[in-house]
GROMACS .gro file of C-alpha atoms in nm:
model
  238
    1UNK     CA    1   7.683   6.309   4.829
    2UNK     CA    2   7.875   6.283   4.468
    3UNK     CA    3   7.729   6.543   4.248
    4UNK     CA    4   7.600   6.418   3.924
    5UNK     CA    5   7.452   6.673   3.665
    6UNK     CA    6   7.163   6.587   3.438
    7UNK     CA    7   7.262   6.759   3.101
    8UNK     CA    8   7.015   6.838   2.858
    9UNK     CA    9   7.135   6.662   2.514
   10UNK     CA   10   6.818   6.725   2.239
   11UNK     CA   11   6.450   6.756   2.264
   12UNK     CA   12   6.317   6.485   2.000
   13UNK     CA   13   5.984   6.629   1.853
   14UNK     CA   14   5.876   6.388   1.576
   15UNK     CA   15   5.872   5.979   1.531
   16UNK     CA   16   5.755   5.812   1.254
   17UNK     CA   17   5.473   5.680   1.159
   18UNK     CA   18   5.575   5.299   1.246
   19UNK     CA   19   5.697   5.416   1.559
   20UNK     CA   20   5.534   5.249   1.880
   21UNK     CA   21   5.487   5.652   2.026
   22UNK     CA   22   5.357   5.812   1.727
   23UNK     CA   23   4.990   5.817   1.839
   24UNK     CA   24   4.975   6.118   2.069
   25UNK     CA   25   5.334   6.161   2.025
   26UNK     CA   26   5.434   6.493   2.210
   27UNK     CA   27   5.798   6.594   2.225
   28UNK     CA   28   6.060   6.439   2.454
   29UNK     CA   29   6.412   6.502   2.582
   30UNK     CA   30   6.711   6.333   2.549
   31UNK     CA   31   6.949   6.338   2.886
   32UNK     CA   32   7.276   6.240   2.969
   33UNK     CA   33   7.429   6.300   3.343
   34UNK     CA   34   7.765   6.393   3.467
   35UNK     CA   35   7.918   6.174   3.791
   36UNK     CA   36   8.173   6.387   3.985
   37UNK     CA   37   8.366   6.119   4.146
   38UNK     CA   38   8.654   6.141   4.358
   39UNK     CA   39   8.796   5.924   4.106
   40UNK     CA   40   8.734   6.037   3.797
   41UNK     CA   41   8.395   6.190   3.655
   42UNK     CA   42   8.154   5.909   3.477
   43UNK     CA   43   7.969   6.039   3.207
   44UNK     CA   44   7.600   5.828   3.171
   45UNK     CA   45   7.495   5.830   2.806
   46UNK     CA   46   7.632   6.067   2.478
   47UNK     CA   47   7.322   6.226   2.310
   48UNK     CA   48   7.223   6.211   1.989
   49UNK     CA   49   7.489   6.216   1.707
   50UNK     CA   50   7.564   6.491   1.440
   51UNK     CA   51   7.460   6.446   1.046
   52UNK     CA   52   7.272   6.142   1.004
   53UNK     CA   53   6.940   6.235   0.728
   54UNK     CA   54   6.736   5.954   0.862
   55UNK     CA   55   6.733   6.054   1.197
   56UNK     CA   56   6.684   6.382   1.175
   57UNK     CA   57   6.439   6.336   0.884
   58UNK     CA   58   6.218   6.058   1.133
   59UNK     CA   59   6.325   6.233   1.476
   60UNK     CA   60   6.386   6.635   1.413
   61UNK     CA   61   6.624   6.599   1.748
   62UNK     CA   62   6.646   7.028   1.828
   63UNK     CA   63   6.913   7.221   2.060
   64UNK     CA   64   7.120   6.880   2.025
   65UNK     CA   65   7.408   6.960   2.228
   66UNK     CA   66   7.805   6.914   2.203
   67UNK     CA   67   7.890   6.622   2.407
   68UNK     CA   68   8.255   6.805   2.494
   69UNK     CA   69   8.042   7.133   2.500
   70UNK     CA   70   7.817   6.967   2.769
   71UNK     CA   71   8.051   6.815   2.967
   72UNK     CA   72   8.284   7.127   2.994
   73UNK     CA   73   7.960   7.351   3.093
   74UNK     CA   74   7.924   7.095   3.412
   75UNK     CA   75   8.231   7.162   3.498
   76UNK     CA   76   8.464   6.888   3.377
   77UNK     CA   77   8.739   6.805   3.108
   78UNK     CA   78   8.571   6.574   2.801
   79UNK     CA   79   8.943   6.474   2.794
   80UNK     CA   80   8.965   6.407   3.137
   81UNK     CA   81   8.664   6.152   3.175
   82UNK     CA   82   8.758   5.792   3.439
   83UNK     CA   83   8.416   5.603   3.186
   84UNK     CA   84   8.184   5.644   2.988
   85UNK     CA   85   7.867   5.416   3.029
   86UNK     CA   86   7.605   5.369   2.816
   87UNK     CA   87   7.264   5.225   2.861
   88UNK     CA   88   7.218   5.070   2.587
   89UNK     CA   89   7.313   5.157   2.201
   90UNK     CA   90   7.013   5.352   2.020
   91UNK     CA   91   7.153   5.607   1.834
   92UNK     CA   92   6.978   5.822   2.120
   93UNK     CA   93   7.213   5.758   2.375
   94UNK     CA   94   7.536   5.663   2.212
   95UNK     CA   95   7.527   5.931   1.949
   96UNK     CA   96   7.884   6.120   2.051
   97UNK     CA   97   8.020   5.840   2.266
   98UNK     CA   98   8.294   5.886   1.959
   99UNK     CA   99   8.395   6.200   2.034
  100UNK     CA  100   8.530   6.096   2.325
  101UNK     CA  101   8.863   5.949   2.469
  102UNK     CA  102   8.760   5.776   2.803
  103UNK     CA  103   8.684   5.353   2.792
  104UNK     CA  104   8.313   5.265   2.699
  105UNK     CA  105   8.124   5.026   2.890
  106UNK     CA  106   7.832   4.861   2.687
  107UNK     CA  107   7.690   4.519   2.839
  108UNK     CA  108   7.810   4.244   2.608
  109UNK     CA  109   7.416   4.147   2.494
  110UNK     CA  110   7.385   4.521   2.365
  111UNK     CA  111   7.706   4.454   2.180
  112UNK     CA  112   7.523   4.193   2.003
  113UNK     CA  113   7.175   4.310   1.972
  114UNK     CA  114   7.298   4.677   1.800
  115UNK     CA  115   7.423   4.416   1.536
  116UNK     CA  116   7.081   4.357   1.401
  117UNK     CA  117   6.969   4.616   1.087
  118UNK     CA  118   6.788   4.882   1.183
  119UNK     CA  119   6.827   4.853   1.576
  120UNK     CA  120   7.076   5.180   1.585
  121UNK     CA  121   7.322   5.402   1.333
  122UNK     CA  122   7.621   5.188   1.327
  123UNK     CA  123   7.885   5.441   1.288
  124UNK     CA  124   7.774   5.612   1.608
  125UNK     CA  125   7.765   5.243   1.808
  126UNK     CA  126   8.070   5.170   1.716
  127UNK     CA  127   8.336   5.181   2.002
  128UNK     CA  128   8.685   5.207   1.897
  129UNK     CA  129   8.818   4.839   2.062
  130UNK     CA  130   9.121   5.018   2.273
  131UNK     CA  131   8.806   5.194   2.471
  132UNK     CA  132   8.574   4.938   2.460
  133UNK     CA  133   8.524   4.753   2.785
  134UNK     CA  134   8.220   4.475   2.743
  135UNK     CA  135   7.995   4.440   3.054
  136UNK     CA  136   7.844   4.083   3.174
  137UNK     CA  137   7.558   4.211   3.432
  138UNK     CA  138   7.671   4.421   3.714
  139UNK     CA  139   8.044   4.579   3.767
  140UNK     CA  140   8.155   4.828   3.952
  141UNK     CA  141   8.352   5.130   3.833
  142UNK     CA  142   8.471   5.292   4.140
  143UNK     CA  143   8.331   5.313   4.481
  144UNK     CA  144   7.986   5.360   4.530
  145UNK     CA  145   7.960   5.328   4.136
  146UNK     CA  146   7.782   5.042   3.963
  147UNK     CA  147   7.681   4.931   3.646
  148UNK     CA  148   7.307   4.756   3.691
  149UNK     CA  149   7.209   4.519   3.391
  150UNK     CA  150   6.818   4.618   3.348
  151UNK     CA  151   6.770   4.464   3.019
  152UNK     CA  152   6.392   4.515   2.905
  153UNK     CA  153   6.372   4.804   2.684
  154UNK     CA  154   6.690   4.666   2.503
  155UNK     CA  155   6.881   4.316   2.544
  156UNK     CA  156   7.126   4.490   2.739
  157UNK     CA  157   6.974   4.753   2.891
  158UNK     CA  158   7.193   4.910   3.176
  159UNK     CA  159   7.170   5.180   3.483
  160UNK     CA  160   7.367   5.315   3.669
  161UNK     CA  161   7.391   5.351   4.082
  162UNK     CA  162   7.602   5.619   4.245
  163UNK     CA  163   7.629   5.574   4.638
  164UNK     CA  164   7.775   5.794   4.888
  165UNK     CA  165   7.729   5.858   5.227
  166UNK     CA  166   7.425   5.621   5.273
  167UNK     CA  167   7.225   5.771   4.948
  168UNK     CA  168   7.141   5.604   4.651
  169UNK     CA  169   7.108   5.779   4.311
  170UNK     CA  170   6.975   5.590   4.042
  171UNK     CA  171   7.026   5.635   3.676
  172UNK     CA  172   6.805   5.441   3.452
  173UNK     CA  173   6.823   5.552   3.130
  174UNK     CA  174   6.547   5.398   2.942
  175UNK     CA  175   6.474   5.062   3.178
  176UNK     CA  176   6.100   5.307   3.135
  177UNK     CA  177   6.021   5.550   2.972
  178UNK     CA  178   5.798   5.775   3.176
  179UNK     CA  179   5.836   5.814   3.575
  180UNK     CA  180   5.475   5.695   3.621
  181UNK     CA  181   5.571   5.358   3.494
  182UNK     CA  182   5.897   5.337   3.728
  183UNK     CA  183   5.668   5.454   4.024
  184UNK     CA  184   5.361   5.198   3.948
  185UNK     CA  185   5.655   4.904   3.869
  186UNK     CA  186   5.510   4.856   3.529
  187UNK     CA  187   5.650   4.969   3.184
  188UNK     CA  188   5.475   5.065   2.907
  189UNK     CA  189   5.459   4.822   2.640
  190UNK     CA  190   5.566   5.097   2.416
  191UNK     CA  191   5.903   5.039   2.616
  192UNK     CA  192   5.979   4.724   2.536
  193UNK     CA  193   6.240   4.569   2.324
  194UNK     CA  194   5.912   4.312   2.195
  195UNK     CA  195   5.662   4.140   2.417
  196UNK     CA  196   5.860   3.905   2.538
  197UNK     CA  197   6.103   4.125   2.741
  198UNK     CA  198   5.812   4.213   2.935
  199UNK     CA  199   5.894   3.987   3.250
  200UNK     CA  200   6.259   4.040   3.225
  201UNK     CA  201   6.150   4.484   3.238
  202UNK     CA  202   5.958   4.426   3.536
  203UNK     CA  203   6.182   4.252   3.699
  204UNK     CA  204   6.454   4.568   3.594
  205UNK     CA  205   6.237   4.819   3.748
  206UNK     CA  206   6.204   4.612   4.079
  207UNK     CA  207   6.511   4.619   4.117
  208UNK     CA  208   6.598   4.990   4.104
  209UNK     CA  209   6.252   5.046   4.308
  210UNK     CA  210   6.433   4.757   4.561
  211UNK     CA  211   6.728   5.007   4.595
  212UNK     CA  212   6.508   5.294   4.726
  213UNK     CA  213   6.746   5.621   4.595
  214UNK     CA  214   6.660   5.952   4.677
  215UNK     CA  215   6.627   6.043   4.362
  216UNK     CA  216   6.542   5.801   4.006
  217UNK     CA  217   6.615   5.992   3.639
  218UNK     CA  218   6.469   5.865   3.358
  219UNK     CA  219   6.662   5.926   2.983
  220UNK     CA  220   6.362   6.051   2.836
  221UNK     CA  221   6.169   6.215   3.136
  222UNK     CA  222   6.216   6.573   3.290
  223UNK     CA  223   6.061   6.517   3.617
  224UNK     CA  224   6.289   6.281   3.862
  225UNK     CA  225   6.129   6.073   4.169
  226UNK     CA  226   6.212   6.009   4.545
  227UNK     CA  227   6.237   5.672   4.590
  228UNK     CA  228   6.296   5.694   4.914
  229UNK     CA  229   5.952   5.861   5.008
  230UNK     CA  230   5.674   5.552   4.966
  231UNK     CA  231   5.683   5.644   4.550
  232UNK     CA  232   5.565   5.990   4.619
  233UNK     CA  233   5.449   6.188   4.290
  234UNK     CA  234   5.707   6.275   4.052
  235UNK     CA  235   5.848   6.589   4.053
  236UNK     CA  236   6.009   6.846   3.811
  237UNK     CA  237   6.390   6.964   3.847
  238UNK     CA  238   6.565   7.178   3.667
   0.00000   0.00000   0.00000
């Protein structure tokens, strides 16, 4: 099976008070993962972004990691990455994507949608246009690696499925936010984009659950779950 590493990125341990998870907030971290692939490694997601005040006067993100730093510790070249996907374009999970060389895939209604006020910090969503490569649903990247449009939690929500030798590993970024809701098939409303993306989230999370991986991550989760045992309980991983 490919190897893909989970690398720890920040632990966010405050929201404000507007915030949809500030009642009985409790902290959370902030993961991207490493794809070894014959082809190239595919980084999934860049962490939270240096020197913004409003973020880390709302957020407090702690231990936020180097992107290059992270890569390099998993064993790759930052220089030397084939793509670099994102889920979508909060300024949780495309923080460093600039301190990076390799091409960016963002699906093209994220593009959009991160041009609203407010929805992300622009300087760290913006993708230099030689690296930028937009995304219209599903594509694949190399063999046995595909980009999954799960729009719910944004517009243009993505995932990502790595394949090889007949397992599936899923990477869902923030299609929900805790495993229980990716086990039970139902987000949280707390994980939506609005109400209205509701259907359009279920129907995300069916589809990863339809895949059946050995193994599901979650952005914002530290426990992973096998798919491929009837939606046994979640377990943690290192």
């Amino acid at each position: 099976m490919v190897r893909v590493d989970r690398l720890l990125m920040a632990t966010i341990t405050s929201v404000p008070e507007w915030h949809p998870l500030h009642d009985g907030f409790q902290p959370f971290p902030v993961h991207a993962w490493l794809v070894h692939h014959p082809a190239g490694p595919v980084l999934f997601d860049a962490g939270v972004g240096f020197g913004n005040d409003v973020v880390d006067d709302w957020y407090a993100p702690a231990g936020v990691a180097s992107v290059r730093d992270a890569v390099r510790r998993a064993g790759a070249d930052p220089d030397g990455l084939a793509a670099v996907v994102l889920s979508h374009l909060h300024f949780d999970h495309c923080g460093q994507q600039g301190a990076l060389a390799a091409p960016v895939y963002v699906q093209r209604a994220e593009l959009e949608a991160a041009r609203s006020p407010g929805y992300t910090v622009p300087d760290w969503a913006a993708v230099d246009g030689n690296r930028l490569r937009p995304v219209d649903g599903d594509e694949a990247l190399a063999d046995g690696v595909v980009v999954l449009a799960t729009p719910g939690h944004t517009p243009g929500h993505q995932s990502l499925l790595v394949e090889d030798a007949g397992e599936r590993i899923v990477l869902g970024g923030q299609c929900a936010f805790a495993i229980e809701e990716l086990a039970a098939g139902e987000p949280a409303a707390s994980n939506l984009h609005d109400p209205s993306w509701h259907e359009a989230a279920c129907a995300s999370i069916g589809r990863l659950r339809a895949l059946a991986p050995v193994r599901a991550h979650l952005s914002h989760d530290e426990r992973t779950l096998d798919l491929d045992r009837g939606w046994s309980a979640a377990s943690p991983t290192g």
